[in-house]
Amino acid sequence: MTENIILKDDHNEFKFPVVVGTENEKGIDISNLRSETGYVTLDPGYGNTGSCESRITYINGEKGILRYRGIPIEELAQHSDFIEVADLLIWGSLATKKMRERFTALLTDNALLHESLKHHFEGFPFDAHPMAMLSAMVNALSCYHPVLALPQNPREIEEAAAILISKIRTIAAFSYKMSRGEPFIYPKAKFSYAENLLHMMFSLPHEPYEVHPEVKRAVDLILILHADHEQNCSTSTVRMVASSGANLFASVSAGIAALWGPLHGGANQAVIEMLEKIHSGNMDAKQCIKMAKDKDSGIRLMGFGHRVYKNYDPRAQILKELSKKVFNVLNYEDPLLDIALELEEIALKDSYFVERKLYPNVDFYSGIIFRAIGVPKNMYPVFFAIGRLPGWIAHWREANENKKSRIARPRQIYTGPAKSNYVPIEQRPDRKP
Ligand code: CMC
């Protein structure tokens, strides 16, 4: 029997149906709210708003559960690789060997950039942030693949996905090379996805970069852990842009821009900057925690807290272990890891963080691993974007296939001035800055 929620005002009673998800999470379907009652809901930051029904990723933030297409992240982290996970997210089930080989071949075919597209890099200053370049270059892909920008059928979606997933890695590596004034290094067909990314970033024409198998695995694992996270800010951006009918490349480009912010994918860079500040002696871990608790300081404990997780982020747990493993195989030491562990220990015992259920999130330990591998700070969000891309593609596809989809267009409660009249310029009072 359908469950309903009753809403009453002084005169009337309205009934709204409840939609129940696979794991019994419940949402009130208010699509007729305004037409029936004249009211809209007000939910800044959308903390209580379900923007869509989705079959891609399940999160239980209270229990710290994350599953892609039903499969726990811990199992994927243990058994799978990034390309298999990308395929799973986009198509909904694990690929057979034949399907997998087909997708790998498509990725290999699409690894290079059009030579004209390569010249776009020359238009950027050498110190341009790689996220700006990434967003611009992904958008530019729509000029080079106009037919596939709005893929219509599964074959076209597969090809468009391969173009994006393969070329984003080449764009990322080339933007790194640009920033260093080094020549571009081309991908090798025999290398795996993560291996090629590291090869294109760190090899030099006279000196190939030997990718340590554990480092390759670590990068692959980091990409898996970032591959989707349901309706986060960048994914919601992709879905919102897609809702206007915008093409896949433009929608993903907007997602990259949303991801760049320090409260989202830019947090991994911000975490390391915070740890560096502590290390340089500007403050100690206790002072940092004290400032993070003080609302007037404007400082937050970066890499801590999450809109959905009110428990330890399962991705942070895996990354914490991974950081120790990578340090071990590389025989590497970093005082920043000790500082991070100390910050975590203090925060998890502090009533401010305990009461607000603030735990380390995915960004708390990822930067420490990137640092060990030699990835510069401004490239951390780029790695996040490469990882998140399959999720964006899956959501773009899901949004486009939903026949009930409408353009995303929220309402507002207007609180500006009531109707007033135009004042000639010589009669206007001074405006306070
Ligand atoms: N340090 C100090 N206080 C915090 C923090 C933090 N990192 N995060 C949340 N709070 C406090 C916040 O001040 C508020 O306190 P009060 O109830 O007294 O006003 C309370 O906790 C709830 O916070 P909120 O801002 O309402 O929570 P939100 O769901 O809107 O924000 C968040 C989530 C991730 C933006 C936030 O926790 C944050 O800014 N964290 C630091 C940045 C970060 O690590 N971002 C990466 C997020 S995970 C990966 C991703 O999505 O990209």
Coordinates of C-alpha atoms and ligand atoms in Angstrom, one line a residue:
M1 CA 0.0 0.0 0.0
T2 CA 1.3 3.5 -0.9
E3 CA 2.3 5.5 2.2
N4 CA 1.2 9.2 2.2
I5 CA 2.3 12.2 4.1
I6 CA -0.4 14.7 5.1
L7 CA 0.3 18.4 5.0
K8 CA -2.2 20.7 6.7
D9 CA -2.7 24.5 6.7
D10 CA -5.4 26.3 8.5
H11 CA -8.1 25.3 6.0
N12 CA -7.0 22.3 4.0
E13 CA -5.3 19.0 4.1
F14 CA -3.1 17.8 1.3
K15 CA -1.8 14.3 0.7
F16 CA 1.7 13.6 -0.8
P17 CA 2.9 10.1 -1.8
V18 CA 6.0 8.6 -0.3
V19 CA 8.6 7.1 -2.7
V20 CA 10.6 4.2 -1.1
G21 CA 14.1 3.3 -2.3
T22 CA 15.8 -0.1 -2.5
E23 CA 17.2 0.3 1.0
N24 CA 14.0 1.6 2.4
E25 CA 15.1 5.3 2.3
K26 CA 12.0 7.4 2.0
G27 CA 11.2 10.6 0.1
I28 CA 8.0 12.7 0.0
D29 CA 7.1 13.3 -3.6
I30 CA 6.2 17.0 -3.6
S31 CA 6.1 17.5 -7.4
N32 CA 2.5 18.8 -7.1
L33 CA 3.1 20.8 -4.0
R34 CA 3.0 24.3 -5.6
S35 CA 0.1 23.6 -7.9
E36 CA -2.0 22.1 -5.1
T37 CA -1.0 24.3 -2.2
G38 CA 0.7 27.5 -3.5
Y39 CA 3.7 26.8 -1.4
V40 CA 7.3 25.8 -2.3
T41 CA 9.8 24.2 -0.1
L42 CA 12.9 26.1 1.1
D43 CA 16.0 24.0 1.6
P44 CA 19.2 26.0 1.2
G45 CA 22.1 23.7 0.2
Y46 CA 19.5 21.0 -0.7
G47 CA 20.3 19.0 2.5
N48 CA 16.8 17.5 2.6
T49 CA 16.0 17.5 -1.1
G50 CA 16.1 14.4 -3.3
S51 CA 16.7 15.8 -6.8
C52 CA 16.1 12.5 -8.6
E53 CA 15.7 8.8 -8.3
S54 CA 18.9 7.1 -9.2
R55 CA 20.1 3.5 -9.7
I56 CA 23.9 4.3 -9.7
T57 CA 25.3 4.7 -6.2
Y58 CA 24.0 4.0 -2.7
I59 CA 25.4 5.7 0.4
N60 CA 24.3 5.2 3.9
G61 CA 26.0 8.1 5.7
E62 CA 25.0 7.0 9.2
K63 CA 26.6 3.5 8.7
G64 CA 29.5 4.6 6.5
I65 CA 28.3 2.4 3.5
L66 CA 29.1 3.2 -0.1
R67 CA 28.1 0.9 -3.0
Y68 CA 28.4 1.3 -6.8
R69 CA 25.6 -0.4 -8.6
G70 CA 25.0 -2.4 -5.4
I71 CA 28.7 -3.6 -4.9
P72 CA 30.4 -2.5 -1.7
I73 CA 33.3 -0.1 -2.3
E74 CA 35.6 -2.3 -0.2
E75 CA 35.0 -5.3 -2.6
L76 CA 35.7 -3.1 -5.6
A77 CA 38.8 -1.7 -4.0
Q78 CA 40.0 -5.2 -3.4
H79 CA 39.2 -6.9 -6.6
S80 CA 38.5 -4.5 -9.4
D81 CA 40.3 -1.8 -11.4
F82 CA 39.3 1.7 -12.4
I83 CA 38.2 0.8 -16.0
E84 CA 36.1 -2.0 -14.8
V85 CA 34.5 0.3 -12.2
A86 CA 33.9 3.0 -14.9
D87 CA 32.2 0.5 -17.1
L88 CA 30.1 -0.8 -14.2
L89 CA 29.0 2.7 -13.3
I90 CA 28.0 3.6 -16.8
W91 CA 26.3 0.4 -17.8
G92 CA 25.0 -0.9 -14.6
S93 CA 26.6 -4.4 -14.3
L94 CA 30.0 -5.9 -14.4
A95 CA 31.3 -6.4 -17.9
T96 CA 32.2 -9.8 -19.4
K97 CA 35.7 -10.4 -20.7
K98 CA 34.6 -9.7 -24.2
M99 CA 32.9 -6.4 -23.3
R100 CA 35.9 -5.4 -21.2
E101 CA 38.3 -6.0 -24.1
R102 CA 36.1 -4.0 -26.4
F103 CA 36.0 -1.0 -24.0
T104 CA 39.8 -1.2 -23.4
A105 CA 40.4 -1.2 -27.2
L106 CA 38.1 1.9 -27.5
L107 CA 40.1 3.7 -24.8
T108 CA 43.4 2.9 -26.4
D109 CA 42.1 4.2 -29.8
N110 CA 41.1 7.4 -28.1
A111 CA 44.1 8.1 -26.0
L112 CA 45.6 10.8 -28.3
L113 CA 44.4 14.4 -28.6
H114 CA 43.7 15.9 -32.0
E115 CA 46.8 17.8 -33.0
S116 CA 44.9 21.1 -33.3
L117 CA 43.4 20.6 -29.8
K118 CA 47.0 20.2 -28.5
H119 CA 47.7 23.7 -29.7
H120 CA 45.1 25.1 -27.3
F121 CA 47.5 24.5 -24.5
E122 CA 49.8 27.3 -25.9
G123 CA 47.0 29.8 -25.2
F124 CA 47.2 29.2 -21.4
P125 CA 49.8 31.0 -19.2
F126 CA 52.4 28.5 -17.9
D127 CA 51.1 28.9 -14.3
A128 CA 47.4 28.4 -15.2
H129 CA 45.6 26.1 -12.7
P130 CA 45.3 22.7 -14.3
M131 CA 41.6 22.5 -13.3
A132 CA 40.9 25.6 -15.4
M133 CA 42.7 24.0 -18.3
L134 CA 40.9 20.7 -17.8
S135 CA 37.5 22.3 -17.7
A136 CA 38.2 24.4 -20.9
M137 CA 39.8 21.5 -22.8
V138 CA 37.0 19.1 -22.0
N139 CA 34.5 21.6 -23.2
A140 CA 36.6 22.1 -26.3
L141 CA 36.2 18.3 -27.1
S142 CA 32.7 19.1 -28.1
C143 CA 34.1 21.0 -31.1
Y144 CA 36.2 18.1 -32.1
H145 CA 33.5 15.4 -31.7
P146 CA 30.2 17.3 -32.3
V147 CA 28.4 14.2 -33.5
L148 CA 29.3 12.3 -30.3
A149 CA 28.7 15.2 -27.9
L150 CA 25.0 14.4 -27.8
P151 CA 25.2 10.6 -28.0
Q152 CA 21.9 9.0 -28.8
N153 CA 22.4 5.3 -28.7
P154 CA 24.4 2.8 -26.5
R155 CA 27.2 2.5 -29.2
E156 CA 27.6 6.3 -29.4
I157 CA 27.5 6.6 -25.6
E158 CA 30.2 4.0 -25.3
E159 CA 32.4 5.9 -27.8
A160 CA 31.7 9.3 -26.2
A161 CA 32.6 7.8 -22.8
A162 CA 35.8 6.3 -24.1
I163 CA 36.8 9.6 -25.7
L164 CA 36.2 11.4 -22.4
I165 CA 37.8 8.8 -20.1
S166 CA 40.8 8.3 -22.3
K167 CA 41.4 11.9 -23.3
I168 CA 40.9 13.5 -19.9
R169 CA 44.0 11.6 -18.7
T170 CA 46.0 12.9 -21.7
I171 CA 44.7 16.5 -21.1
A172 CA 45.6 16.3 -17.4
A173 CA 49.1 15.0 -18.1
F174 CA 49.7 17.6 -20.9
S175 CA 48.6 20.5 -18.6
Y176 CA 51.2 19.2 -16.0
K177 CA 53.9 19.2 -18.7
M178 CA 52.8 22.7 -19.8
S179 CA 53.3 24.0 -16.3
R180 CA 56.8 22.6 -16.2
G181 CA 57.8 23.7 -19.7
E182 CA 58.5 20.0 -20.6
P183 CA 57.6 18.3 -23.9
F184 CA 54.4 16.4 -24.1
I185 CA 54.8 12.6 -23.7
Y186 CA 52.4 10.4 -25.6
P187 CA 50.5 7.4 -24.1
K188 CA 51.6 3.8 -24.8
A189 CA 49.0 1.2 -25.9
K190 CA 50.6 -1.5 -23.7
F191 CA 50.2 0.5 -20.4
S192 CA 47.2 0.3 -18.1
Y193 CA 45.1 3.4 -17.5
A194 CA 46.9 4.6 -14.3
E195 CA 50.3 3.6 -15.6
N196 CA 49.8 5.8 -18.7
L197 CA 48.7 8.7 -16.6
L198 CA 51.9 8.5 -14.6
H199 CA 54.0 7.8 -17.7
M200 CA 52.6 10.9 -19.5
M201 CA 53.2 13.1 -16.5
F202 CA 56.6 11.9 -15.3
S203 CA 58.5 10.4 -18.3
L204 CA 60.9 12.6 -20.2
P205 CA 62.0 12.0 -23.8
H206 CA 65.5 11.0 -22.6
E207 CA 64.4 9.2 -19.4
P208 CA 61.3 7.0 -19.2
Y209 CA 59.6 6.9 -15.8
E210 CA 59.5 3.5 -14.2
V211 CA 56.1 3.1 -12.7
H212 CA 56.3 1.1 -9.4
P213 CA 53.6 -1.6 -9.5
E214 CA 52.4 -0.6 -6.0
V215 CA 52.2 3.1 -7.1
K216 CA 50.3 2.2 -10.2
R217 CA 47.9 0.2 -8.0
A218 CA 47.6 3.0 -5.5
V219 CA 46.6 5.5 -8.2
D220 CA 44.1 3.0 -9.7
L221 CA 42.6 2.5 -6.3
I222 CA 42.3 6.3 -5.7
L223 CA 40.5 6.6 -9.0
I224 CA 38.1 3.8 -8.0
L225 CA 37.4 5.5 -4.7
H226 CA 36.5 8.7 -6.4
A227 CA 34.5 7.2 -9.3
D228 CA 31.0 8.2 -8.0
H229 CA 29.3 9.6 -5.0
E230 CA 25.7 10.1 -6.0
Q231 CA 24.3 13.7 -6.0
N232 CA 27.3 15.6 -4.8
C233 CA 27.9 19.2 -5.9
S234 CA 29.7 18.4 -9.2
T235 CA 27.5 15.5 -10.2
S236 CA 24.4 17.6 -9.4
T237 CA 25.9 20.3 -11.6
V238 CA 26.4 17.8 -14.4
R239 CA 22.8 16.6 -14.1
M240 CA 21.5 20.2 -13.9
V241 CA 23.4 21.3 -17.0
A242 CA 22.3 18.1 -18.8
S243 CA 18.7 18.9 -17.9
S244 CA 18.8 21.9 -20.3
G245 CA 19.7 19.5 -23.1
A246 CA 23.4 20.5 -23.0
N247 CA 25.9 18.0 -24.5
L248 CA 28.0 15.5 -22.5
F249 CA 31.3 17.4 -22.9
A250 CA 29.8 20.8 -21.8
S251 CA 28.0 19.1 -18.8
V252 CA 31.2 17.4 -17.7
S253 CA 33.2 20.6 -18.1
A254 CA 30.7 22.4 -15.8
G255 CA 31.1 19.5 -13.3
I256 CA 34.9 20.0 -13.3
A257 CA 34.4 23.7 -12.5
A258 CA 32.1 22.7 -9.6
L259 CA 34.6 20.2 -8.3
W260 CA 37.4 22.7 -8.2
G261 CA 36.1 24.5 -5.1
P262 CA 37.9 23.9 -1.7
L263 CA 34.7 22.6 -0.1
H264 CA 34.5 19.9 -2.7
G265 CA 37.3 18.3 -4.9
G266 CA 39.7 21.2 -4.1
A267 CA 39.7 20.1 -0.5
N268 CA 42.6 17.6 -1.1
Q269 CA 44.9 20.5 -2.1
A270 CA 43.6 22.5 0.9
V271 CA 44.4 19.7 3.3
I272 CA 48.0 19.6 2.3
E273 CA 48.2 23.4 2.5
M274 CA 46.8 23.2 6.0
L275 CA 49.3 20.5 7.0
E276 CA 52.2 22.4 5.5
K277 CA 51.2 25.5 7.5
I278 CA 51.3 23.4 10.7
H279 CA 54.6 21.9 9.7
S280 CA 56.2 25.2 8.9
G281 CA 55.6 26.2 12.5
N282 CA 52.9 28.8 11.9
M283 CA 50.6 26.9 14.3
D284 CA 50.5 23.5 15.9
A285 CA 47.8 20.8 15.6
K286 CA 46.0 21.9 18.7
Q287 CA 45.9 25.5 17.6
C288 CA 44.6 24.3 14.2
I289 CA 41.7 22.4 15.8
K290 CA 41.0 25.4 18.1
M291 CA 40.7 27.7 15.1
A292 CA 38.6 25.2 13.2
K293 CA 36.1 25.2 16.1
D294 CA 36.0 29.0 16.2
K295 CA 33.4 30.2 13.6
D296 CA 35.0 33.7 13.5
S297 CA 38.4 32.3 12.3
G298 CA 37.0 31.5 8.9
I299 CA 39.0 28.2 9.1
R300 CA 37.7 24.7 8.9
L301 CA 39.5 21.5 9.5
M302 CA 40.0 20.6 5.8
G303 CA 39.3 17.0 4.9
F304 CA 36.9 16.6 7.8
G305 CA 33.1 16.6 7.7
H306 CA 30.7 15.5 5.0
R307 CA 27.1 16.4 4.1
V308 CA 26.1 12.7 3.9
Y309 CA 28.6 10.8 6.1
K310 CA 27.9 11.1 9.8
N311 CA 30.4 8.3 10.4
Y312 CA 33.9 7.5 9.1
D313 CA 34.0 7.9 5.3
P314 CA 34.8 4.4 4.1
R315 CA 37.0 5.9 1.4
A316 CA 39.1 7.7 4.0
Q317 CA 39.6 4.4 5.8
I318 CA 40.9 2.7 2.7
L319 CA 43.1 5.7 1.8
K320 CA 44.6 5.9 5.3
E321 CA 45.7 2.3 5.1
L322 CA 46.9 2.9 1.5
S323 CA 49.0 5.8 2.5
K324 CA 50.9 3.6 5.0
K325 CA 51.4 1.0 2.3
V326 CA 52.7 3.4 -0.3
F327 CA 55.1 5.0 2.2
N328 CA 56.3 1.5 3.1
V329 CA 57.0 0.4 -0.5
L330 CA 58.6 3.7 -1.5
N331 CA 60.6 3.7 1.8
Y332 CA 59.2 7.3 2.1
E333 CA 58.7 9.4 5.2
D334 CA 56.6 12.5 5.5
P335 CA 56.1 14.6 8.6
L336 CA 52.7 15.7 7.1
L337 CA 51.4 12.1 7.6
D338 CA 52.2 12.3 11.3
I339 CA 50.5 15.7 11.6
A340 CA 47.4 14.3 9.8
L341 CA 47.3 11.4 12.2
E342 CA 47.7 13.7 15.2
L343 CA 44.9 16.0 13.9
E344 CA 42.6 13.1 13.4
E345 CA 43.3 11.7 16.9
I346 CA 42.7 15.1 18.5
A347 CA 39.5 15.8 16.5
L348 CA 37.9 12.4 17.1
K349 CA 38.2 13.0 20.8
D350 CA 37.0 16.5 20.8
S351 CA 33.3 17.1 21.7
Y352 CA 32.9 19.7 18.9
F353 CA 33.7 17.1 16.2
V354 CA 32.1 14.3 18.1
E355 CA 28.7 16.1 18.5
R356 CA 28.7 17.3 14.9
K357 CA 29.7 13.8 13.7
L358 CA 32.7 15.2 11.8
Y359 CA 35.1 12.5 10.6
P360 CA 37.9 12.4 8.0
N361 CA 36.6 12.4 4.4
V362 CA 38.1 11.1 1.2
D363 CA 40.3 14.2 0.9
F364 CA 42.0 13.9 4.2
Y365 CA 44.6 11.2 3.2
S366 CA 44.6 11.3 -0.6
G367 CA 46.9 14.3 -0.9
I368 CA 49.4 12.7 1.3
I369 CA 49.6 9.8 -1.1
F370 CA 49.8 12.1 -4.1
R371 CA 52.7 13.9 -2.4
A372 CA 54.6 10.7 -1.9
I373 CA 54.2 9.9 -5.6
G374 CA 55.4 13.3 -6.6
V375 CA 52.2 14.8 -7.8
P376 CA 52.1 18.6 -7.3
K377 CA 49.3 20.0 -5.2
N378 CA 47.4 21.8 -7.9
M379 CA 47.0 18.4 -9.7
Y380 CA 45.2 16.7 -6.8
P381 CA 41.8 18.0 -7.8
V382 CA 42.6 16.9 -11.4
F383 CA 43.1 13.3 -10.2
F384 CA 39.8 13.6 -8.4
A385 CA 38.2 14.8 -11.6
I386 CA 39.6 11.9 -13.6
G387 CA 38.3 9.5 -11.0
R388 CA 34.8 11.2 -10.8
L389 CA 34.4 11.2 -14.6
P390 CA 32.7 7.8 -15.0
G391 CA 30.2 8.8 -12.4
W392 CA 29.4 12.0 -14.2
I393 CA 29.0 10.1 -17.5
A394 CA 26.7 7.6 -15.8
H395 CA 24.6 10.4 -14.3
W396 CA 24.4 12.3 -17.6
R397 CA 23.2 9.1 -19.3
E398 CA 20.7 8.3 -16.5
A399 CA 19.3 11.9 -16.6
N400 CA 19.0 11.8 -20.4
E401 CA 17.3 8.4 -20.4
N402 CA 14.7 9.4 -17.9
K403 CA 11.6 10.2 -20.0
K404 CA 10.1 12.1 -17.0
S405 CA 13.2 14.4 -16.7
R406 CA 12.4 18.2 -16.7
I407 CA 14.8 21.1 -16.9
A408 CA 16.2 21.7 -13.4
R409 CA 14.8 25.0 -12.4
P410 CA 14.4 25.6 -8.6
R411 CA 12.1 28.2 -7.2
Q412 CA 13.0 30.8 -4.6
I413 CA 11.5 33.0 -1.9
Y414 CA 12.1 36.6 -3.0
T415 CA 13.2 38.8 -0.1
G416 CA 14.4 41.9 -2.0
P417 CA 12.8 45.3 -2.1
A418 CA 9.1 45.6 -2.8
K419 CA 8.1 47.5 -5.9
S420 CA 9.9 50.8 -6.1
N421 CA 10.4 53.4 -8.8
Y422 CA 13.3 54.4 -11.1
V423 CA 15.2 57.3 -9.7
P424 CA 17.1 59.8 -12.0
I425 CA 20.9 59.6 -11.5
E426 CA 21.2 63.2 -10.0
Q427 CA 18.6 62.3 -7.3
R428 CA 20.2 59.1 -6.1
P429 CA 21.7 58.9 -2.6
D430 CA 25.3 57.7 -2.1
R431 CA 25.6 53.9 -1.9
K432 CA 27.6 52.5 1.0
P433 CA 30.3 50.2 -0.4
Ligands
CMC1 N1 35.7 22.0 10.4 C1 35.1 22.6 11.4 N2 33.7 22.7 11.5 C2 33.0 22.0 10.6 C3 33.6 21.3 9.5 C4 35.0 21.3 9.5 N3 35.7 20.7 8.5 N4 32.7 20.8 8.7 C5 31.5 21.1 9.3 N5 31.7 21.8 10.4 C6 30.7 22.3 11.4 C7 30.0 23.5 10.8 O1 30.6 24.7 11.2 C8 28.6 23.4 11.4 O2 28.7 23.8 12.7 P1 27.4 24.4 13.5 O3 26.3 23.4 13.5 O4 27.9 24.8 14.8 O5 27.0 25.6 12.7 C9 28.4 21.9 11.4 O6 29.7 21.3 11.5 C10 27.7 21.3 10.2 O7 28.4 21.8 9.0 P2 27.8 22.3 7.7 O8 28.7 23.3 7.1 O9 26.3 22.6 7.9 O10 27.9 20.9 6.9 P3 27.7 20.8 5.3 O11 27.0 19.5 5.2 O12 27.0 22.0 4.8 O13 29.1 20.8 4.8 C11 31.3 20.1 4.1 C12 29.9 19.7 4.4 C13 32.1 18.9 3.6 C14 31.3 21.2 3.0 C15 32.0 20.6 5.4 O14 32.0 19.6 6.4 C16 33.3 21.2 5.2 O15 33.5 22.4 4.8 N6 34.4 20.4 5.3 C17 35.8 20.9 5.0 C18 36.0 20.8 3.5 C19 36.1 19.4 3.0 O16 36.9 18.6 3.5 N7 35.5 19.1 1.8 C20 35.5 17.8 1.2 C21 34.2 17.1 1.3 S1 34.3 15.3 0.9 C22 34.7 15.2 -0.8 C23 33.9 16.0 -1.7 O17 32.7 16.0 -1.6 O18 34.5 16.6 -2.5

